[in-house]
Coordinates of C-alpha atoms in Angstrom, one line a residue:
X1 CA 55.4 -6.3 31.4
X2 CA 57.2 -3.6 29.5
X3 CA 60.2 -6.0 28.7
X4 CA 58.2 -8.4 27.5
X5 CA 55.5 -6.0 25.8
X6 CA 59.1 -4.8 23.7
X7 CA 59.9 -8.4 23.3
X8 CA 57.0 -9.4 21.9
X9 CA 56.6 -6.3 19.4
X10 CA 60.3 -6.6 18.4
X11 CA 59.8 -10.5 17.6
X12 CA 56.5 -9.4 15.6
X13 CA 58.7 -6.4 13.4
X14 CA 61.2 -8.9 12.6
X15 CA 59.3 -12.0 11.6
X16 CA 56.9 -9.4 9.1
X17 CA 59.3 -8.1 7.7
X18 CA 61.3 -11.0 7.3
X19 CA 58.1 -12.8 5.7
X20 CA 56.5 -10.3 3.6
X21 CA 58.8 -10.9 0.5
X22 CA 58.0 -14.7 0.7
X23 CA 54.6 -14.0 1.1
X24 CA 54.1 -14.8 -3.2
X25 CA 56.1 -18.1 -2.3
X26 CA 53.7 -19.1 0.0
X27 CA 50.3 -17.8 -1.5
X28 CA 51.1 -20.3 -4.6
X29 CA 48.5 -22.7 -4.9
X30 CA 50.4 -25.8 -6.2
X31 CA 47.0 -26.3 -8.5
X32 CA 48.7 -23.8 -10.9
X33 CA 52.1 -24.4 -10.5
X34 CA 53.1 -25.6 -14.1
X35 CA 50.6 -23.4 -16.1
X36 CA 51.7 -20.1 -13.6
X37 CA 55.6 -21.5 -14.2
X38 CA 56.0 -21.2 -10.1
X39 CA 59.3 -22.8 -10.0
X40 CA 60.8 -20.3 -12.7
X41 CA 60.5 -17.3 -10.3
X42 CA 62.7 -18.5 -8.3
X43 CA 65.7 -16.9 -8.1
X44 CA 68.5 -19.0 -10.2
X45 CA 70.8 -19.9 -7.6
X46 CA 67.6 -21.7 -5.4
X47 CA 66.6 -23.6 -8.2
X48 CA 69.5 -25.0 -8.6
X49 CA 70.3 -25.8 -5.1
X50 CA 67.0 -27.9 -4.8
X51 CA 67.8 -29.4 -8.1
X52 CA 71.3 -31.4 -6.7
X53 CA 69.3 -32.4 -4.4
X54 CA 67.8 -36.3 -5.0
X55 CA 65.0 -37.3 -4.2
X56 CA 65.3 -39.0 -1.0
X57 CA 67.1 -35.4 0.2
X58 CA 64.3 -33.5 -0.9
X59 CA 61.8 -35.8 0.8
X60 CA 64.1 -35.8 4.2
X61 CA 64.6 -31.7 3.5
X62 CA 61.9 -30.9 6.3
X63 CA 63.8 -33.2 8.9
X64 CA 66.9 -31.4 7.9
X65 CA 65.2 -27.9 8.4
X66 CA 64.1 -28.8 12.1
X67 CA 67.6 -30.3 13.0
X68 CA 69.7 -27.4 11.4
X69 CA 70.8 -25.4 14.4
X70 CA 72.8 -29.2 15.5
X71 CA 74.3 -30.0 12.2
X72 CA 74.3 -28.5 8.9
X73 CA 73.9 -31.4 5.8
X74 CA 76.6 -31.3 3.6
X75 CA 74.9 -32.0 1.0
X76 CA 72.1 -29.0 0.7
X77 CA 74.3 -26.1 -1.0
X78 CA 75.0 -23.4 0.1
X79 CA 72.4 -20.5 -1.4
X80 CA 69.5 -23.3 0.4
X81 CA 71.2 -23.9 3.5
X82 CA 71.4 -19.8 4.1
X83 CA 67.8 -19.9 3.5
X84 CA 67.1 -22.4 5.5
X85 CA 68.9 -21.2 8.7
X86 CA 66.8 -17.5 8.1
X87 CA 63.8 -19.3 8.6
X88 CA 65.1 -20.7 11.5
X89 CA 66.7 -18.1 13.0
X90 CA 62.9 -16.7 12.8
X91 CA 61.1 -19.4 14.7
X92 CA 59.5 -18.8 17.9
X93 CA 62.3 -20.5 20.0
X94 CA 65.0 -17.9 18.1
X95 CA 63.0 -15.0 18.4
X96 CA 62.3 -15.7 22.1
X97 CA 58.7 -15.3 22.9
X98 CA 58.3 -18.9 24.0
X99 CA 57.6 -19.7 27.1
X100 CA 56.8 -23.0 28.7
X101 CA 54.1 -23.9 31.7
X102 CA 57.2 -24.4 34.7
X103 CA 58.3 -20.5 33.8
X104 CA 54.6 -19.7 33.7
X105 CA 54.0 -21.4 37.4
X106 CA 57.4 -19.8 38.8
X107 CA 56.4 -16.4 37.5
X108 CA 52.9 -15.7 38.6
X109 CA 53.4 -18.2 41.5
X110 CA 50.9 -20.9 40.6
X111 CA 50.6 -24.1 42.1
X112 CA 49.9 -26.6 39.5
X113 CA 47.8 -28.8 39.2
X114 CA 46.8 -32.6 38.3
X115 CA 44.4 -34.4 37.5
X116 CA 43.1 -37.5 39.6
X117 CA 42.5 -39.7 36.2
X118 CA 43.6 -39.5 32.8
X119 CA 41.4 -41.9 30.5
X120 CA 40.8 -42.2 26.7
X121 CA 38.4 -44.7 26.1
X122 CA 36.0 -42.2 24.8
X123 CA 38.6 -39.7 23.1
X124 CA 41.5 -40.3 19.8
X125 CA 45.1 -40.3 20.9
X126 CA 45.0 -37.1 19.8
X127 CA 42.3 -35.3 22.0
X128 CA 43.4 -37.5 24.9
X129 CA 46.8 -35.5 24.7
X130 CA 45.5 -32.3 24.1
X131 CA 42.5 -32.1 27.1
X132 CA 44.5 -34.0 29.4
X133 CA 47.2 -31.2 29.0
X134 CA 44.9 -28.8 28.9
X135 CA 42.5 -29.7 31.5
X136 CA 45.1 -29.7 34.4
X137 CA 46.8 -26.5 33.1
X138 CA 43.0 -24.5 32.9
X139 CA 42.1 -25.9 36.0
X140 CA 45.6 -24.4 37.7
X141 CA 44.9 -21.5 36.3
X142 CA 40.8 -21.0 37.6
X143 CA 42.1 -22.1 41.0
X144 CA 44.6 -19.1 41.4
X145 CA 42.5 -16.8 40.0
X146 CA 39.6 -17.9 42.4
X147 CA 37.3 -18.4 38.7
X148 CA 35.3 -21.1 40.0
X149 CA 32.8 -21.0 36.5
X150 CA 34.9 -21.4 33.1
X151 CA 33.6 -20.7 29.6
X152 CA 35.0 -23.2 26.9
X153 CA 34.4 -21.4 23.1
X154 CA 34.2 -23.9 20.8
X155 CA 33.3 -26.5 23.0
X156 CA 32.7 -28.9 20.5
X157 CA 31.3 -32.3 22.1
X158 CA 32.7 -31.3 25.1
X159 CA 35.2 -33.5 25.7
X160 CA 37.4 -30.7 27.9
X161 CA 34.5 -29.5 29.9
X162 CA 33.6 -32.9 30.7
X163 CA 37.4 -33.5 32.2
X164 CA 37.2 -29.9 33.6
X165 CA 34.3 -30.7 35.9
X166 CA 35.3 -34.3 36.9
X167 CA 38.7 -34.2 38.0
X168 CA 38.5 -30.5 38.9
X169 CA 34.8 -29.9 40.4
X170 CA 34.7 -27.3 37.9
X171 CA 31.4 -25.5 36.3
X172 CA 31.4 -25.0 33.1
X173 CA 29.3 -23.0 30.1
X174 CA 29.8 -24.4 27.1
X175 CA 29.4 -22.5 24.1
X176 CA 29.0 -23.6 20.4
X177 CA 27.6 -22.5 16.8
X178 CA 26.3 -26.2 15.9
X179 CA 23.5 -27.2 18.3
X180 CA 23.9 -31.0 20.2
X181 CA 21.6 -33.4 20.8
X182 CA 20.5 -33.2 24.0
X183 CA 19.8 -37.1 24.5
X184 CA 23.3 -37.6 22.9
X185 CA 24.4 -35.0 25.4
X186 CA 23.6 -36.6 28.2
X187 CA 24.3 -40.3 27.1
X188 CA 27.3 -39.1 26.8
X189 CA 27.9 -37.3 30.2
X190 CA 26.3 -40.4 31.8
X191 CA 28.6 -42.7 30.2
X192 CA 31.8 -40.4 31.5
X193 CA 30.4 -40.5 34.5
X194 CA 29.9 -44.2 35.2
X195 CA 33.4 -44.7 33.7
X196 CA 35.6 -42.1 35.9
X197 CA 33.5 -43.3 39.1
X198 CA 34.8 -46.7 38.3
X199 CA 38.2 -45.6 37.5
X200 CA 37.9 -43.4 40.9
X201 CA 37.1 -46.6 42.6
X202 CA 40.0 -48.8 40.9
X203 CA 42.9 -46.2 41.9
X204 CA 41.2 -46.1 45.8
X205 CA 40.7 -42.7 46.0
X206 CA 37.2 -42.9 47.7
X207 CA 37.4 -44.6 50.6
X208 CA 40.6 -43.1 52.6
X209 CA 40.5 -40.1 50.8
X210 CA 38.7 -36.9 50.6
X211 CA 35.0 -37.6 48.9
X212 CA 34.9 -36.5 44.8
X213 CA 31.8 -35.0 43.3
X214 CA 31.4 -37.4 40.5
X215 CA 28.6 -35.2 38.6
X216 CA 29.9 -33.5 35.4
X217 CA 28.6 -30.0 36.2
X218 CA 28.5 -28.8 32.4
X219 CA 25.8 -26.4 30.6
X220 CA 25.6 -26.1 26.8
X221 CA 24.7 -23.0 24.7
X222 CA 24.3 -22.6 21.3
X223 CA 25.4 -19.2 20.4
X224 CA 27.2 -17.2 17.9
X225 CA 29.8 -14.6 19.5
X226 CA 31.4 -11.9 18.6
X227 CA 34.1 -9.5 20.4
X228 CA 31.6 -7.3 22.1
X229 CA 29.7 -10.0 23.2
X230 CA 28.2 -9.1 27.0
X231 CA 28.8 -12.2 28.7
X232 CA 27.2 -11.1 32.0
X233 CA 23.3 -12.5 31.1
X234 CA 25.1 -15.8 30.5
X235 CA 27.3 -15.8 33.8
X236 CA 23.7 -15.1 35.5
X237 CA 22.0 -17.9 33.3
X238 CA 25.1 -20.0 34.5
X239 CA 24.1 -19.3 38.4
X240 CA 20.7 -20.0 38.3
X241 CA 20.9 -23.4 36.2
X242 CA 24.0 -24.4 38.6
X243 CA 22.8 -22.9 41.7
X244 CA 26.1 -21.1 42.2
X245 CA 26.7 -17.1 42.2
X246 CA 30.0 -16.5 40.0
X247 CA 31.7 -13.4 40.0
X248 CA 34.4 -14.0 37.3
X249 CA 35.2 -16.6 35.0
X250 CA 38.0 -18.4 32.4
X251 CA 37.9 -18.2 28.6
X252 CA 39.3 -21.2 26.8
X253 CA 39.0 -23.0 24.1
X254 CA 40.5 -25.7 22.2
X255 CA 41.1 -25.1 18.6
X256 CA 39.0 -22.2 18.1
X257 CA 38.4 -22.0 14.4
X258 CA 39.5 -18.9 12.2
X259 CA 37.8 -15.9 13.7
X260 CA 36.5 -17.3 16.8
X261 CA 40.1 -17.5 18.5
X262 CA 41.1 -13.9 17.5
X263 CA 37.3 -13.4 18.7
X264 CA 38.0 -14.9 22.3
X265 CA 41.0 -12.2 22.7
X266 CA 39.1 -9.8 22.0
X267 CA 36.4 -11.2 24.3
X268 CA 38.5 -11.9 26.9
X269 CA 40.1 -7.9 27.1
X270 CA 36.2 -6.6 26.5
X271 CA 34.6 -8.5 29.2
X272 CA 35.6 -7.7 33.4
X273 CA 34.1 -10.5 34.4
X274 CA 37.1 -12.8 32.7
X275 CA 40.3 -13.4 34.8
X276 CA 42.2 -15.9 32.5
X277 CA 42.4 -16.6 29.1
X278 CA 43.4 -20.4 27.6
X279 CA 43.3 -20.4 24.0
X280 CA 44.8 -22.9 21.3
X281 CA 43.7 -21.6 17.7
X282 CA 43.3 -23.3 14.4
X283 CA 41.9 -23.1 10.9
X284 CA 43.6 -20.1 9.9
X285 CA 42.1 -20.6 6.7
X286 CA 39.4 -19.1 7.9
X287 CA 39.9 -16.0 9.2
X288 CA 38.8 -12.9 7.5
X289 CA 41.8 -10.2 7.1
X290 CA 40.9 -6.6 7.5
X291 CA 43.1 -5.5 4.5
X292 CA 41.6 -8.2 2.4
X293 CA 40.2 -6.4 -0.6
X294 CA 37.5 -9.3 -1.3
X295 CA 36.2 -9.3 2.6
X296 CA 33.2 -7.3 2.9
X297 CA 32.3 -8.9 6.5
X298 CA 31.9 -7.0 10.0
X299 CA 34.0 -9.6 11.8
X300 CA 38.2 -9.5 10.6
X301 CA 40.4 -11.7 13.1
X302 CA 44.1 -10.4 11.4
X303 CA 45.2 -8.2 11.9
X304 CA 44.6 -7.1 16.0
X305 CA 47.8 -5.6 16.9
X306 CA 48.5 -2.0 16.5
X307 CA 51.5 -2.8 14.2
X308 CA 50.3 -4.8 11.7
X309 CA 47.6 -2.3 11.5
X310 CA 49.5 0.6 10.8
X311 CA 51.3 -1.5 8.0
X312 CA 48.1 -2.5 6.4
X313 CA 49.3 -6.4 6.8
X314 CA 48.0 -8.7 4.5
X315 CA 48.9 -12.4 4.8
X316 CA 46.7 -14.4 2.1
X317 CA 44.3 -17.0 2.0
X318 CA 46.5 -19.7 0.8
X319 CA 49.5 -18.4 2.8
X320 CA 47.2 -19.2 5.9
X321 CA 45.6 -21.9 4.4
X322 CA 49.6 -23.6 4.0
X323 CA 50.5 -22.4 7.9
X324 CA 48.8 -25.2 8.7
X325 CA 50.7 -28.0 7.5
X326 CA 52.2 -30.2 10.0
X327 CA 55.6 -29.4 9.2
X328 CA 56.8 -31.9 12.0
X329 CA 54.8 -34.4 11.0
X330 CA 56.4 -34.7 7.4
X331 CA 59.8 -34.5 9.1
X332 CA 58.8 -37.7 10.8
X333 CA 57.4 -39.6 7.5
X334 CA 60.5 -38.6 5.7
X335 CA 58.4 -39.2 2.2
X336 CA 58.0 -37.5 -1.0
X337 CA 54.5 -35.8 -1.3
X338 CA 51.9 -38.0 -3.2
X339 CA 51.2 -38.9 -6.8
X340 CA 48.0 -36.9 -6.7
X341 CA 50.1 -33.1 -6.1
X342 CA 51.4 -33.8 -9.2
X343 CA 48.0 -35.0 -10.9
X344 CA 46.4 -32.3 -9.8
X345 CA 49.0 -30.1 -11.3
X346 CA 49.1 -31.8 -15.1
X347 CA 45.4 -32.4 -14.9
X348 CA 45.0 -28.2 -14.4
X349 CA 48.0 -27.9 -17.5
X350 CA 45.4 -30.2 -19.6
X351 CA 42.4 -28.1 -18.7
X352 CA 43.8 -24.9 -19.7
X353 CA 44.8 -26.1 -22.8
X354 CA 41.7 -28.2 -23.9
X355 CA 39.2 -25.4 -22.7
X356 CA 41.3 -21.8 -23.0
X357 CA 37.9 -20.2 -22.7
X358 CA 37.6 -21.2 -19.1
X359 CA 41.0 -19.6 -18.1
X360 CA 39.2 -18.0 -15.2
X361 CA 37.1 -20.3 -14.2
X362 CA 38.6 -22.4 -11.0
X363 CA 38.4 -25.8 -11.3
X364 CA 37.5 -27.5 -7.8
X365 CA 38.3 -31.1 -8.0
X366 CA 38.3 -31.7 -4.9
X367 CA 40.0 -34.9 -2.3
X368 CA 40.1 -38.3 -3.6
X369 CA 38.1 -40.6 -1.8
X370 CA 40.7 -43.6 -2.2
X371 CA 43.8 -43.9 -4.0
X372 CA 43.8 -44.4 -7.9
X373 CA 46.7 -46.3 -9.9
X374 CA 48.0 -44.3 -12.4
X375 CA 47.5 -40.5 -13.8
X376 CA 45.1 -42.2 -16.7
X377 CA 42.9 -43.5 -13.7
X378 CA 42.9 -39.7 -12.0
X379 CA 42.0 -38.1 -15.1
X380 CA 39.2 -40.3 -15.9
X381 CA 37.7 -39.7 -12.2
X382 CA 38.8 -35.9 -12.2
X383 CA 36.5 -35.2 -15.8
X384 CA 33.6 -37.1 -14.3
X385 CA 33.9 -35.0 -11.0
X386 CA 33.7 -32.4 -13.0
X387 CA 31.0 -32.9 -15.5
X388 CA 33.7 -32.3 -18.4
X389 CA 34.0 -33.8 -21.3
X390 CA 37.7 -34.9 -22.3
X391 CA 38.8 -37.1 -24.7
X392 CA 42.1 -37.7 -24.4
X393 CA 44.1 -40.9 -26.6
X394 CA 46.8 -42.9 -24.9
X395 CA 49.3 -41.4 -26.9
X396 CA 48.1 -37.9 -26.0
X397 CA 48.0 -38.6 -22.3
X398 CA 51.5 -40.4 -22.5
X399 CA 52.8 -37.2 -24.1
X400 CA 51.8 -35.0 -21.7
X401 CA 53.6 -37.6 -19.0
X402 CA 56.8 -37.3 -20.8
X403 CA 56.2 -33.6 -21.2
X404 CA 55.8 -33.0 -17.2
X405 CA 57.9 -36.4 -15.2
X406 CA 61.5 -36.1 -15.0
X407 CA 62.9 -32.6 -13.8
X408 CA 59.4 -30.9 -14.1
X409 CA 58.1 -33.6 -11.3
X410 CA 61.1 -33.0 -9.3
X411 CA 60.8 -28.9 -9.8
X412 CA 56.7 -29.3 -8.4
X413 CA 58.0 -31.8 -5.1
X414 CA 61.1 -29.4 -4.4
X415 CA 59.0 -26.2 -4.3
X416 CA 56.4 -27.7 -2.3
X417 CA 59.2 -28.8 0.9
X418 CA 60.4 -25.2 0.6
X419 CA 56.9 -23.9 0.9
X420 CA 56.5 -25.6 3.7
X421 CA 59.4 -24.4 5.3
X422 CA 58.5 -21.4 5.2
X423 CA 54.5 -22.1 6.1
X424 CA 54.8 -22.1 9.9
X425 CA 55.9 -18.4 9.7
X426 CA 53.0 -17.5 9.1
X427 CA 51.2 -19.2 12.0
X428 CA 53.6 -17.3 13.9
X429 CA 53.0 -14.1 12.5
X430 CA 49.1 -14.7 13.4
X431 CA 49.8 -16.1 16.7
X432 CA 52.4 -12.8 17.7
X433 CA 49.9 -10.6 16.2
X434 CA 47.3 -11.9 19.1
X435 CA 50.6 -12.0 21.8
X436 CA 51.1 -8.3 21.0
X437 CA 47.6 -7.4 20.8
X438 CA 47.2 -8.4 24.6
X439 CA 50.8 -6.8 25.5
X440 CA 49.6 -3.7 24.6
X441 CA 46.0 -4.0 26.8
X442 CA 46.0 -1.6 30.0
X443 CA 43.8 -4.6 31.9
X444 CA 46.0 -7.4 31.2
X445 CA 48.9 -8.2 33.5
X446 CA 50.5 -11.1 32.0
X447 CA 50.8 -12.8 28.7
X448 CA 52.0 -15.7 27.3
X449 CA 52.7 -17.8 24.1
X450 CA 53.6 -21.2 25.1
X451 CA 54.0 -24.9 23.2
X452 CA 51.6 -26.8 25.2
X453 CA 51.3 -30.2 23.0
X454 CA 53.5 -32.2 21.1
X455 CA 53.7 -31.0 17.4
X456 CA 53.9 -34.1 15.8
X457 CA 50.7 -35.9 17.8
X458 CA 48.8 -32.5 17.7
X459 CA 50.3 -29.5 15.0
X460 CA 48.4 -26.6 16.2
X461 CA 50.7 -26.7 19.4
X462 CA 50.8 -23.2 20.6
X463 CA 48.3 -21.8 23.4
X464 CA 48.3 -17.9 23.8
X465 CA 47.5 -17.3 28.2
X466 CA 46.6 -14.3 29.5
X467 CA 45.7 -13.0 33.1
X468 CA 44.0 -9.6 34.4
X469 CA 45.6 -7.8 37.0
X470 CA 44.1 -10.1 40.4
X471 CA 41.5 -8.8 42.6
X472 CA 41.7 -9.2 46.2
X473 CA 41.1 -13.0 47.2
X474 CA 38.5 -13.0 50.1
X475 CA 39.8 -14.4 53.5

């Protein structure tokens, strides 16, 4: 534990301190990036560099990021290409706190294991990846811990739980801020049920094998938690409704928005009663920062580690708001960013100029709810959206077209690729910040940080696993 407590810490130093001077880069909003001159404060040498680049390069620039430890393009110079292999050399893989499940099973000797059918009728490509690996990996984990009840935070519909309980014969509590219906809720555990008996029945598993409980065996609350949160009277609400005594129990929970994630750390170190912890976070966006001047609330999510603390570490809402980018995913497309980034941009240039006594006031357009034609189109639905009145001529709109396209254009798609570069630092800043927080726990016994889905079908990929020092198993 102590190598990998120092491991862990070390990674966490060096990513911090390798991000905090790129922390301006990342806050930018790209809202303000011509009237705030964003691409000017870069240092000389970068511009240029992302400037020789054309514009097929700078679209394919991510791809060329994720690939740069195998090859190194020729054609990104060389100020870029330095800055590109520092980010890189501060990924998770390079600073080695990645683990994956096989290491996790070889060293705490699990046995893993799998479910009896996978199905996704009722789920998006998407979810069917992410419970399916999830499901077999939680239920591995409740059966060597001897956790036969398992708590899923942010259980949303509860698509996991669902899978938990069928294929495993687990129990589960589900907890969630936004109440269900209950008719819906049971429609839809009726409906799983009829189709995984039927599926049961298809692969033959009934009749010359052992018997399955078909029943999902799931209980809903609606709750709002928070990290001192006594989760015995809902263990004990648990055994009467099921009919079971539990002793101890699994936290996890699939994408756990903003606070709640940071929340089911904490949760899981406060509470005896929890063996295991399976958590994927997301949302970053939304968690509070305790050095966040503006944040006046009880509950802060970043930072929990003892380091960041002592360095007062402040991250930013847009920098966390950016982390969440699927960097992977825009490697894949290979494609500039959209018309509308650079709308959006003009149309806030425009703003400031026609109304200069609203220079404070921020301007929330919003999404577009289809695609318009042209810039003339955007700015017509952007002034309506926003209740302003804006007459512009065609010759004044054209001008501020020539003003803006060209290099100006390029300057506002270059910047954002290299913001995006340097997003998913951040998401691993947060996520090491959690890793160290439960290294440095007396209780816990083992930690992990491991990529559990694929990146491209499913970005936030990372699942932070945790186990308590084991209690005797009862013979």
């Amino acid at each position: 534990m102590g190598t990998k407590r120092e491991t862990a810490l070390a990674a966490l130093k060096t990513l911090s301190t390798f991000l905090e001077p790129f922390l301006p880069i990342v806050n930018t909003h790209m809202v303000h990036f011509y009237t705030d001159q964003v691409f000017e404060k870069l240092n000389q040498d970068l511009q240029s560099d992302l400037m020789a680049l054309t514009d097929t390069q700078i679209a394919e620039l991510p791809n060329d990021y994720l690939n740069i430890s195998k090859s190194k393009p020729s054609h990104i110079a060389s100020n870029l290409l330095q800055l590109m292999e520092d980010i890189d050399g501060h990924n998770l893989d390079s600073l080695n706190v990645l683990d994956d499940l096989p290491s996790v099973w070889k060293e705490m000797d699990i046995k893993p294991l799998t479910s009896l059918i996978h199905f996704d009728k009722f789920m998006t490509v998407k979810k069917s990846h992410e419970v399916g690996a999830l499901c077999d990996t939680i239920a591995s984990f409740a059966n060597y811990t001897d956790s036969k009840l398992i708590v899923d935070l942010g259980c949303g519909k509860g698509a996991l739980a669902s899978m938990l309980s069928l294929n495993h014969g687990l129990y589960v509590s589900g907890i969630d801020a936004a109440g269900f219906s209950a008719h819906a809720e049971e429609g839809r555990q009726s409906m799983l049920q009829k189709t995984f008996k039927s599926h049961v029945k298809k692969a033959r598993l009934t009749e010359d094998e052992e018997a399955v409980d078909l029943s999902v065996r799931f209980r809903r609350s609606t709750l709002y938690l928070s990290n001192n949160f006594d989760i015995r009277p809902l263990i004990e609400e648990c055994s009467q409704h099921f009919q079971q005594s539990f002793n101890q129990v699994g936290l996890v929970g699939l994408h756990t928005c903003g606070n709640l994630a940071s929340t089911s750390v904490q949760l899981f170190v406060n509470s005896p009663e929890s063996r295991f912890l399976c958590n994927v976070g997301c949302c970053y966006h939304l968690l509070d920062e305790f050095f966040d001047k503006s944040n006046s609330g009880l509950e802060q999510g970043f930072p929990l580690s003892s380091h960041l603390k002592s360095k007062s570490f402040f991250l930013g809402r847009n920098a966390r708001m950016v982390s969440s980018q699927p960097l992977e995913r825009y490697a894949t497309r290979k494609q500039m960013q959209p018309d509308v980034l650079f709308y959006r941009s003009l149309l806030q240039v425009i703003l400031e100029e026609k109304f200069p006594s609203t220079d404070s006031v921020e301007f929330q357009v919003g999404r577009l709810r289809k695609p318009v034609n042209n810039f003339r189109d955007y700015l017509q639905w952007a002034t309506k959206k926003l209740k302003l009145s804006l007459e512009l001529t065609d010759e004044e709109i054209e001008a501020y077209l020539t003003r803006y396209n060209g290099d100006k254009r390029r300057h506002l798609y270059a910047f954002f690729q290299l913001r995006l570069l340097l997003a998913s630092l951040v998401e691993y800043v947060i996520l090491l910040d959690r890793l160290v927080y439960l290294t440095e726990q007396e209780v816990v016994s083992n930690s992990f940080l491991v990529r559990i889905f694929s990146p491209v079908t499913s970005p936030r990929c990372y699942a932070l696993l945790a186990f308590k020092k084991l209690k005797e198993k009862s013979i």
